[in-house]
Amino acid sequence: MKASLCLLAISVALLAQEKQDKFEYWPGASYDPSVPTEKQVIGHDPGDRVTRPEDIVKYMEALAAARPHQMRVFDYGKTWEGRRLIYCVVSSDANIRRLDEIRAGMKQLADPRKTPDAEAKRIMARLPAVLWLSYGVHGNEISSNDAAMMTAYHVLASRNDKMVDEILANVVLILDPAQNPDGRARFVHNFEIAEGLKPDASQLAAEHNEPWPGGRTNHYYFDLNRDWFAMSQPETQGRIKAVQEWFPLAYVDLHEMGSDATYYFAPESNPYNPYITRTQRDSLEWFGRNNAKWFDRYGFSYFTREGYDEFYPGYGASWPLFHGSIGMTYEQASTRGLVVRRSDGKIVQYRDTVRDHFVASVSSCETALRNKDKLLENFYQYRKSAIAGGATEAVREYILPREGNVSNVDRLAANLAFQGIEVKRATAAFQNAGKEYAAGSYVITLAQPAARLARTLLDAQVSMEPDFLKGEEHRRESRQPSEMYDVTAWSLPMQYGISAVSSADVSEGSFEAVKPGEVPPGKVIGSKPEVAYLVPWGVSSAARFLAAGLQEDLKILTSDKVFKLANRTYPTGTLIVKVKDNSPDVAEKIDRLAKSSGAEVLTTDTGWVDEGVNFGSNRVFSVPRATIALAWDRPTAASSAGATRFILERQYGYPVTPVRTDQLARGDLNQFQVIILPDTGGGPGGGESYETILGANGGRRLNDWVQAGGTLIGLGGGAVAYLADPRTGLLAISQENVARESTPAATGGGRGGTSPTAALAAGQAAPAAPAPPAAPAARVPGKLLTSDQDFEKAIQADTELPDSLHGVLIRAKVNPEQWVTAGMPDTVYVLASGRAIFTPIKLDKGFNAVYFAGPDQLLASGYMWEQNRKQLAYKPFVVVQRSGRGNVIGFTEDPNFRGYMDGLNLLFLNAVFRGAAHGR
Ligand SMILES: [Zn+2]
């Protein structure tokens, strides 16, 4: 009995072994044994483990070492956690020997102004097709990285495979095998610590479900697949630089989606960004059809033209399009581990998913190979038509006047130059269309190859196709899911809080080219002062100066009032560093800080101001070196917590203490002057509220801490809803249900009211937080419905939240008299998304420091539902409530959204640093 059982076990094991051995990545392939396998280098076969990021680098280097004449590895950056970012170039011996020539050839094609048709033809005849495949930008979309290794192995090691030989000869294949190694490391670690006897197929098993924050994002919890034009993260910066060194003809970003799906590839779904050309859209189909050919042959399921759009320019699949490449997304249904049971009962192994991405990768090489000449010609023509369009279309130039927050103007110019847009700085004043612009202003003349990228990033409005919008309105009304994939607005001048002028005229004057990433340094203007240094507020560099100065123990004052001194007006918030308050080496410190922060520092030998308050006024406050706590972990949205930490630590250089949210209910809060509650929602723990984690005790403790002088800042609808919850009682406003046309809450009024008080008076009492539902009566009085309109009315829910916004840029009006708005312009642009709308705060409770514009002025960019436009008008964006000796500040939309709303940085930093100055 025992023996037979044992035999049975052995035969089962053998069967399993045989089944495993039969698994083929490319049926019939035969490989050269001199090329190292994954098993030999990193100890497992392809798809048998979720490979750790360091092992991916190790294997790629082993391949390159074994085949140096066919593969090279390049470093293009380092992550925040110190991991290497690499891309690998795979091609024939002949091509690898002339990589410099190939790169130079693509650069020549990229600028038709210097490369006329005849020369372009000669260059194209010698060029292979550069194809760029990028894997795992989302660190928990695991199969693509393993497919990258398999792809490199297959192309290098295949024997007697005509297609592979042709690929090597005609394609320069660039593999970016791990775009987000920090995120992947987080996934792999969570997966490995949850593993047991054998891989578990249950979707509920811990190994399939990551704890907060998950591995999708990078170290600062940025979604790197939204960061392309913002380029805030080292991964993106390195990649953008590398892509411009090669100008690949096609760029594929390989992702994963939910386990129950199949496989997705190009063409993308509607809407398309209008700056994507017809030719580009047609060539998406070449790649899709070729993938379909192989997927059909091997019996893999797939779908196209659904779910993934090409509208937002900050995806890996879209940004390269605006340089003339063919950008695409591929998506594989994820196993989120080594095996998963789909909802339909089907078991999927990890290696199945690795194989699909691998086959799609090889298929894409084939498409590039077969269409090489057309792709080269189309790339050249794209760049040519961009120049021609820029020279003849209605907008021929963008001007960024150097005014307002000049450090943001400089930063945007440098950012545009970094992504390959030609930007010029005026070395003398110049005129355009009868208007005069100061020296230092920037000009983007659109007769250039990157014109379409410039347009899509700088235009105030980029619109979706009307037919698509009609469909969206219908889906919204009938409660079907929206097909919009991401935000509908990203106009960079608005996001940077600066002005941009579009012009039909081309400026003449004296200009110099802006170098990528180049920002002018700051300086001290005037001689060593007797009395004080002054740093005018209202520019981001002044905030960098403040953050650095506090850490060097400078004693810094800030004024709540405007003052005039020596014919110059200093805005509220201006920093005053008195010589007598500080150590004898203050001059050297200030000099150094001005340079590193970019701030302009003025000097004064007198404290006598011509107008406004003196430095000794009680409207002048000392800024403390505040200790900042940031709620971390559930229920926060990792993206909001991460972006907030990133802005404070990396953009402004000030340290933050992230505190696990539940510890805010237990630990000693008195060590902090500022506590920030980021927005909630999304990702692991999504849908939870602060109430769930903090409990009644946490709420009480926060209240006590504010009373004693703390500054509590809530970011976004999730955090403000918590502060406004009557049980918490920290902020005397209420979240609104949808306002129906027939109810008093929707009647609005107050049109044309420009002062905050007028708008306040106009604010209507809106329903408070949703009331607990009354027990439904068994019967209700009968009611006659006599028209379709009656029917429509009868089916509307009584209490529900407004429709959710996908992300629009809206205007908000600034009350200049509040300390939290110091240095801000009259109007700011806010990224509004989601469905949280709040009532304004009453005059006896606090002040509405910034509130949304009226319905006709509200929408600045993007697509917005009518109902939300009406209901958001005159509602608060920033609310401040004095409470005991402290303050509670609510931002009803997250000012730190994706870390790219630079125009709101000062407002947020005012809440932090000026809030601390106004506490206790
Ligand atoms: Zn993804």
PDB file of C-alpha atoms in Angstrom, residues 544-631:
ATOM      1  CA  ARG A 544      13.405  77.317  -0.898  1.00  0.00           C
ATOM      2  CA  PHE A 545      15.428  80.060   0.808  1.00  0.00           C
ATOM      3  CA  LEU A 546      13.130  79.921   3.841  1.00  0.00           C
ATOM      4  CA  ALA A 547      13.319  76.128   4.125  1.00  0.00           C
ATOM      5  CA  ALA A 548      17.100  76.136   3.895  1.00  0.00           C
ATOM      6  CA  GLY A 549      17.511  79.174   6.169  1.00  0.00           C
ATOM      7  CA  LEU A 550      15.430  77.628   8.962  1.00  0.00           C
ATOM      8  CA  GLN A 551      17.617  74.544   8.899  1.00  0.00           C
ATOM      9  CA  GLU A 552      20.702  76.725   9.220  1.00  0.00           C
ATOM     10  CA  ASP A 553      19.126  78.331  12.276  1.00  0.00           C
ATOM     11  CA  LEU A 554      18.643  81.704  10.656  1.00  0.00           C
ATOM     12  CA  LYS A 555      16.145  83.822  12.545  1.00  0.00           C
ATOM     13  CA  ILE A 556      13.598  84.722   9.888  1.00  0.00           C
ATOM     14  CA  LEU A 557      10.601  87.067  10.191  1.00  0.00           C
ATOM     15  CA  THR A 558       7.659  87.282   7.822  1.00  0.00           C
ATOM     16  CA  SER A 559       5.322  90.200   7.264  1.00  0.00           C
ATOM     17  CA  ASP A 560       1.532  89.882   7.081  1.00  0.00           C
ATOM     18  CA  LYS A 561       1.302  93.258   5.362  1.00  0.00           C
ATOM     19  CA  VAL A 562       2.685  94.795   2.228  1.00  0.00           C
ATOM     20  CA  PHE A 563       5.417  97.378   2.823  1.00  0.00           C
ATOM     21  CA  LYS A 564       7.279  99.837   0.641  1.00  0.00           C
ATOM     22  CA  LEU A 565      10.956 100.591   1.116  1.00  0.00           C
ATOM     23  CA  ALA A 566      13.384 102.440  -1.160  1.00  0.00           C
ATOM     24  CA  ASN A 567      10.824 102.623  -3.962  1.00  0.00           C
ATOM     25  CA  ARG A 568      10.152  98.917  -3.989  1.00  0.00           C
ATOM     26  CA  THR A 569       6.957  97.188  -2.881  1.00  0.00           C
ATOM     27  CA  TYR A 570       7.402  94.039  -0.839  1.00  0.00           C
ATOM     28  CA  PRO A 571       4.420  91.669  -0.946  1.00  0.00           C
ATOM     29  CA  THR A 572       2.902  90.038   2.117  1.00  0.00           C
ATOM     30  CA  GLY A 573       4.961  87.135   3.284  1.00  0.00           C
ATOM     31  CA  THR A 574       8.276  88.865   2.500  1.00  0.00           C
ATOM     32  CA  LEU A 575      11.070  87.380   4.595  1.00  0.00           C
ATOM     33  CA  ILE A 576      13.046  89.705   6.834  1.00  0.00           C
ATOM     34  CA  VAL A 577      16.404  88.524   8.165  1.00  0.00           C
ATOM     35  CA  LYS A 578      17.689  91.074  10.668  1.00  0.00           C
ATOM     36  CA  VAL A 579      21.453  91.346  10.971  1.00  0.00           C
ATOM     37  CA  LYS A 580      21.283  91.852  14.765  1.00  0.00           C
ATOM     38  CA  ASP A 581      19.114  88.733  15.304  1.00  0.00           C
ATOM     39  CA  ASN A 582      21.626  86.461  13.634  1.00  0.00           C
ATOM     40  CA  SER A 583      25.184  85.209  14.034  1.00  0.00           C
ATOM     41  CA  PRO A 584      28.159  87.241  12.716  1.00  0.00           C
ATOM     42  CA  ASP A 585      28.519  84.986   9.657  1.00  0.00           C
ATOM     43  CA  VAL A 586      25.009  85.867   8.425  1.00  0.00           C
ATOM     44  CA  ALA A 587      26.337  87.569   5.281  1.00  0.00           C
ATOM     45  CA  GLU A 588      28.149  84.457   4.071  1.00  0.00           C
ATOM     46  CA  LYS A 589      25.137  82.258   4.918  1.00  0.00           C
ATOM     47  CA  ILE A 590      22.742  84.485   2.993  1.00  0.00           C
ATOM     48  CA  ASP A 591      25.062  84.632   0.028  1.00  0.00           C
ATOM     49  CA  ARG A 592      25.266  80.860  -0.136  1.00  0.00           C
ATOM     50  CA  LEU A 593      21.515  80.341   0.402  1.00  0.00           C
ATOM     51  CA  ALA A 594      20.622  82.887  -2.285  1.00  0.00           C
ATOM     52  CA  LYS A 595      22.729  81.022  -4.822  1.00  0.00           C
ATOM     53  CA  SER A 596      21.472  77.545  -3.933  1.00  0.00           C
ATOM     54  CA  SER A 597      17.800  78.497  -3.625  1.00  0.00           C
ATOM     55  CA  GLY A 598      17.669  80.774  -6.661  1.00  0.00           C
ATOM     56  CA  ALA A 599      16.228  83.573  -4.529  1.00  0.00           C
ATOM     57  CA  GLU A 600      16.829  87.241  -5.099  1.00  0.00           C
ATOM     58  CA  VAL A 601      17.816  88.885  -1.794  1.00  0.00           C
ATOM     59  CA  LEU A 602      17.828  92.655  -1.205  1.00  0.00           C
ATOM     60  CA  THR A 603      19.578  94.556   1.543  1.00  0.00           C
ATOM     61  CA  THR A 604      18.582  97.565   3.645  1.00  0.00           C
ATOM     62  CA  ASP A 605      20.453  99.859   5.980  1.00  0.00           C
ATOM     63  CA  THR A 606      17.263 101.177   7.529  1.00  0.00           C
ATOM     64  CA  GLY A 607      14.187  99.701   9.154  1.00  0.00           C
ATOM     65  CA  TRP A 608      12.196 102.811   8.243  1.00  0.00           C
ATOM     66  CA  VAL A 609       9.615 101.800   5.641  1.00  0.00           C
ATOM     67  CA  ASP A 610       7.951 104.378   3.402  1.00  0.00           C
ATOM     68  CA  GLU A 611       4.565 102.679   3.613  1.00  0.00           C
ATOM     69  CA  GLY A 612       3.121  99.681   5.444  1.00  0.00           C
ATOM     70  CA  VAL A 613       4.391  97.974   8.558  1.00  0.00           C
ATOM     71  CA  ASN A 614       7.845  98.239  10.172  1.00  0.00           C
ATOM     72  CA  PHE A 615       9.929  95.175  10.970  1.00  0.00           C
ATOM     73  CA  GLY A 616       8.975  95.501  14.650  1.00  0.00           C
ATOM     74  CA  SER A 617       5.207  95.539  14.017  1.00  0.00           C
ATOM     75  CA  ASN A 618       2.980  92.915  15.616  1.00  0.00           C
ATOM     76  CA  ARG A 619       1.957  92.037  12.042  1.00  0.00           C
ATOM     77  CA  VAL A 620       5.468  90.709  11.591  1.00  0.00           C
ATOM     78  CA  PHE A 621       5.907  87.142  12.856  1.00  0.00           C
ATOM     79  CA  SER A 622       8.872  84.937  13.550  1.00  0.00           C
ATOM     80  CA  VAL A 623       8.866  81.727  11.484  1.00  0.00           C
ATOM     81  CA  PRO A 624       9.691  78.782  13.730  1.00  0.00           C
ATOM     82  CA  ARG A 625      11.783  75.853  12.561  1.00  0.00           C
ATOM     83  CA  ALA A 626       8.670  73.688  12.545  1.00  0.00           C
ATOM     84  CA  THR A 627       8.709  69.938  12.967  1.00  0.00           C
ATOM     85  CA  ILE A 628       6.261  68.466  10.460  1.00  0.00           C
ATOM     86  CA  ALA A 629       4.370  65.188  10.773  1.00  0.00           C
ATOM     87  CA  LEU A 630       2.754  63.676   7.700  1.00  0.00           C
ATOM     88  CA  ALA A 631       0.082  60.992   8.032  1.00  0.00           C
TER      89      ALA A 631
END
